[in-house]
Amino acid sequence: MPDLLSHAFIAFTVCTLLSLRYDWLTGEYVTVGMAGAFIPDMAKIKILVDAAAVEAALDLPFDWLGVHTLGGAFVAVLVGTVIVNRSDRRRVFGLLSLGAASHLFADALLLKASGRSYEVLWPLTQYHPPTPGLYLSTDIWLTGVTGTVAVAAWLFASRS
């Protein structure tokens, strides 16, 4: 899955560049931001666990796509925030949110046959925003570009 690695590279780049401004943003916190970039793709668990099984177990309507939206990512960020020490919660919340937001933004740029993205802002709206269609999630070149930018950001930060 080249897109998952690309999301990690994007979050790494953003967090590494932010670490130049914020002294507290150490390597451990950069990793938290990268973990946040994986949150929306937790929806891919649908490959292993059918939504109908979860729906039957919860006795509530359920769809894994909800995790891959603003609302679903926000709930997952909240879960990630409450499981860390109270003193780290504000930073972890911000970095998980930043990682998840970078993922959702990058996915909003994907090429779709309809020319429209998915309901990325759900539950605020069910609007499918237009997408510029810059790349496919299967494009390997994107991983090379984002990886090169991540290495450049790391080199820049390590020399600063």
Tab-separated table of C-alpha atoms in Angstrom, residues 77-146:
chain	number	residue	atom	x	y	z
A	77	VAL	CA	-8.043	10.801	18.277
A	78	LEU	CA	-10.047	11.205	21.483
A	79	VAL	CA	-9.500	7.537	22.329
A	80	GLY	CA	-5.775	7.920	21.678
A	81	THR	CA	-5.683	11.030	23.827
A	82	VAL	CA	-7.294	9.544	26.914
A	83	ILE	CA	-4.942	6.552	27.036
A	84	VAL	CA	-1.812	8.665	27.605
A	85	ASN	CA	-0.613	10.446	30.737
A	86	ARG	CA	-2.638	13.494	31.650
A	87	SER	CA	0.441	15.733	31.227
A	88	ASP	CA	0.848	14.657	27.563
A	89	ARG	CA	-2.791	14.793	26.503
A	90	ARG	CA	-2.819	18.256	24.947
A	91	ARG	CA	0.258	17.531	22.819
A	92	VAL	CA	-0.892	14.041	21.851
A	93	PHE	CA	-4.333	15.354	20.889
A	94	GLY	CA	-2.785	18.029	18.689
A	95	LEU	CA	-0.319	15.702	16.998
A	96	LEU	CA	-2.797	12.868	16.416
A	97	SER	CA	-5.206	15.442	14.979
A	98	LEU	CA	-2.493	16.905	12.758
A	99	GLY	CA	-1.564	13.465	11.436
A	100	ALA	CA	-5.179	12.485	10.794
A	101	ALA	CA	-5.910	15.840	9.136
A	102	SER	CA	-2.894	15.485	6.837
A	103	HIS	CA	-4.191	12.052	5.827
A	104	LEU	CA	-7.719	13.286	5.138
A	105	PHE	CA	-6.379	16.254	3.168
A	106	ALA	CA	-4.086	14.063	1.055
A	107	ASP	CA	-6.951	11.654	0.343
A	108	ALA	CA	-9.162	14.551	-0.720
A	109	LEU	CA	-6.703	15.129	-3.588
A	110	LEU	CA	-7.073	11.602	-5.005
A	111	LEU	CA	-8.217	10.982	-8.559
A	112	LYS	CA	-11.810	9.739	-8.546
A	113	ALA	CA	-13.873	8.759	-11.564
A	114	SER	CA	-16.743	10.958	-10.374
A	115	GLY	CA	-14.479	13.986	-9.893
A	116	ARG	CA	-15.699	14.187	-6.316
A	117	SER	CA	-14.119	13.029	-3.095
A	118	TYR	CA	-15.868	11.034	-0.389
A	119	GLU	CA	-17.813	12.573	2.537
A	120	VAL	CA	-14.581	13.696	4.174
A	121	LEU	CA	-16.265	16.210	6.498
A	122	TRP	CA	-18.946	13.866	7.821
A	123	PRO	CA	-20.797	14.346	10.261
A	124	LEU	CA	-20.636	18.103	9.657
A	125	THR	CA	-21.902	17.655	6.111
A	126	GLN	CA	-22.530	14.868	3.628
A	127	TYR	CA	-21.103	17.013	0.831
A	128	HIS	CA	-18.689	15.294	-1.547
A	129	PRO	CA	-16.150	18.041	-2.347
A	130	PRO	CA	-14.641	18.182	-5.827
A	131	THR	CA	-11.191	16.676	-6.072
A	132	PRO	CA	-8.379	17.928	-8.294
A	133	GLY	CA	-7.447	14.311	-9.035
A	134	LEU	CA	-3.704	14.702	-8.613
A	135	TYR	CA	-2.884	11.004	-8.136
A	136	LEU	CA	-4.190	7.516	-7.460
A	137	SER	CA	-3.733	5.800	-4.112
A	138	THR	CA	-1.804	3.069	-5.943
A	139	ASP	CA	0.737	5.436	-7.543
A	140	ILE	CA	4.221	4.364	-6.488
A	141	TRP	CA	5.797	7.645	-7.626
A	142	LEU	CA	3.963	9.467	-4.836
A	143	THR	CA	5.774	7.386	-2.225
A	144	GLY	CA	9.080	8.318	-3.842
A	145	VAL	CA	8.236	12.018	-3.837
A	146	THR	CA	6.941	12.117	-0.269
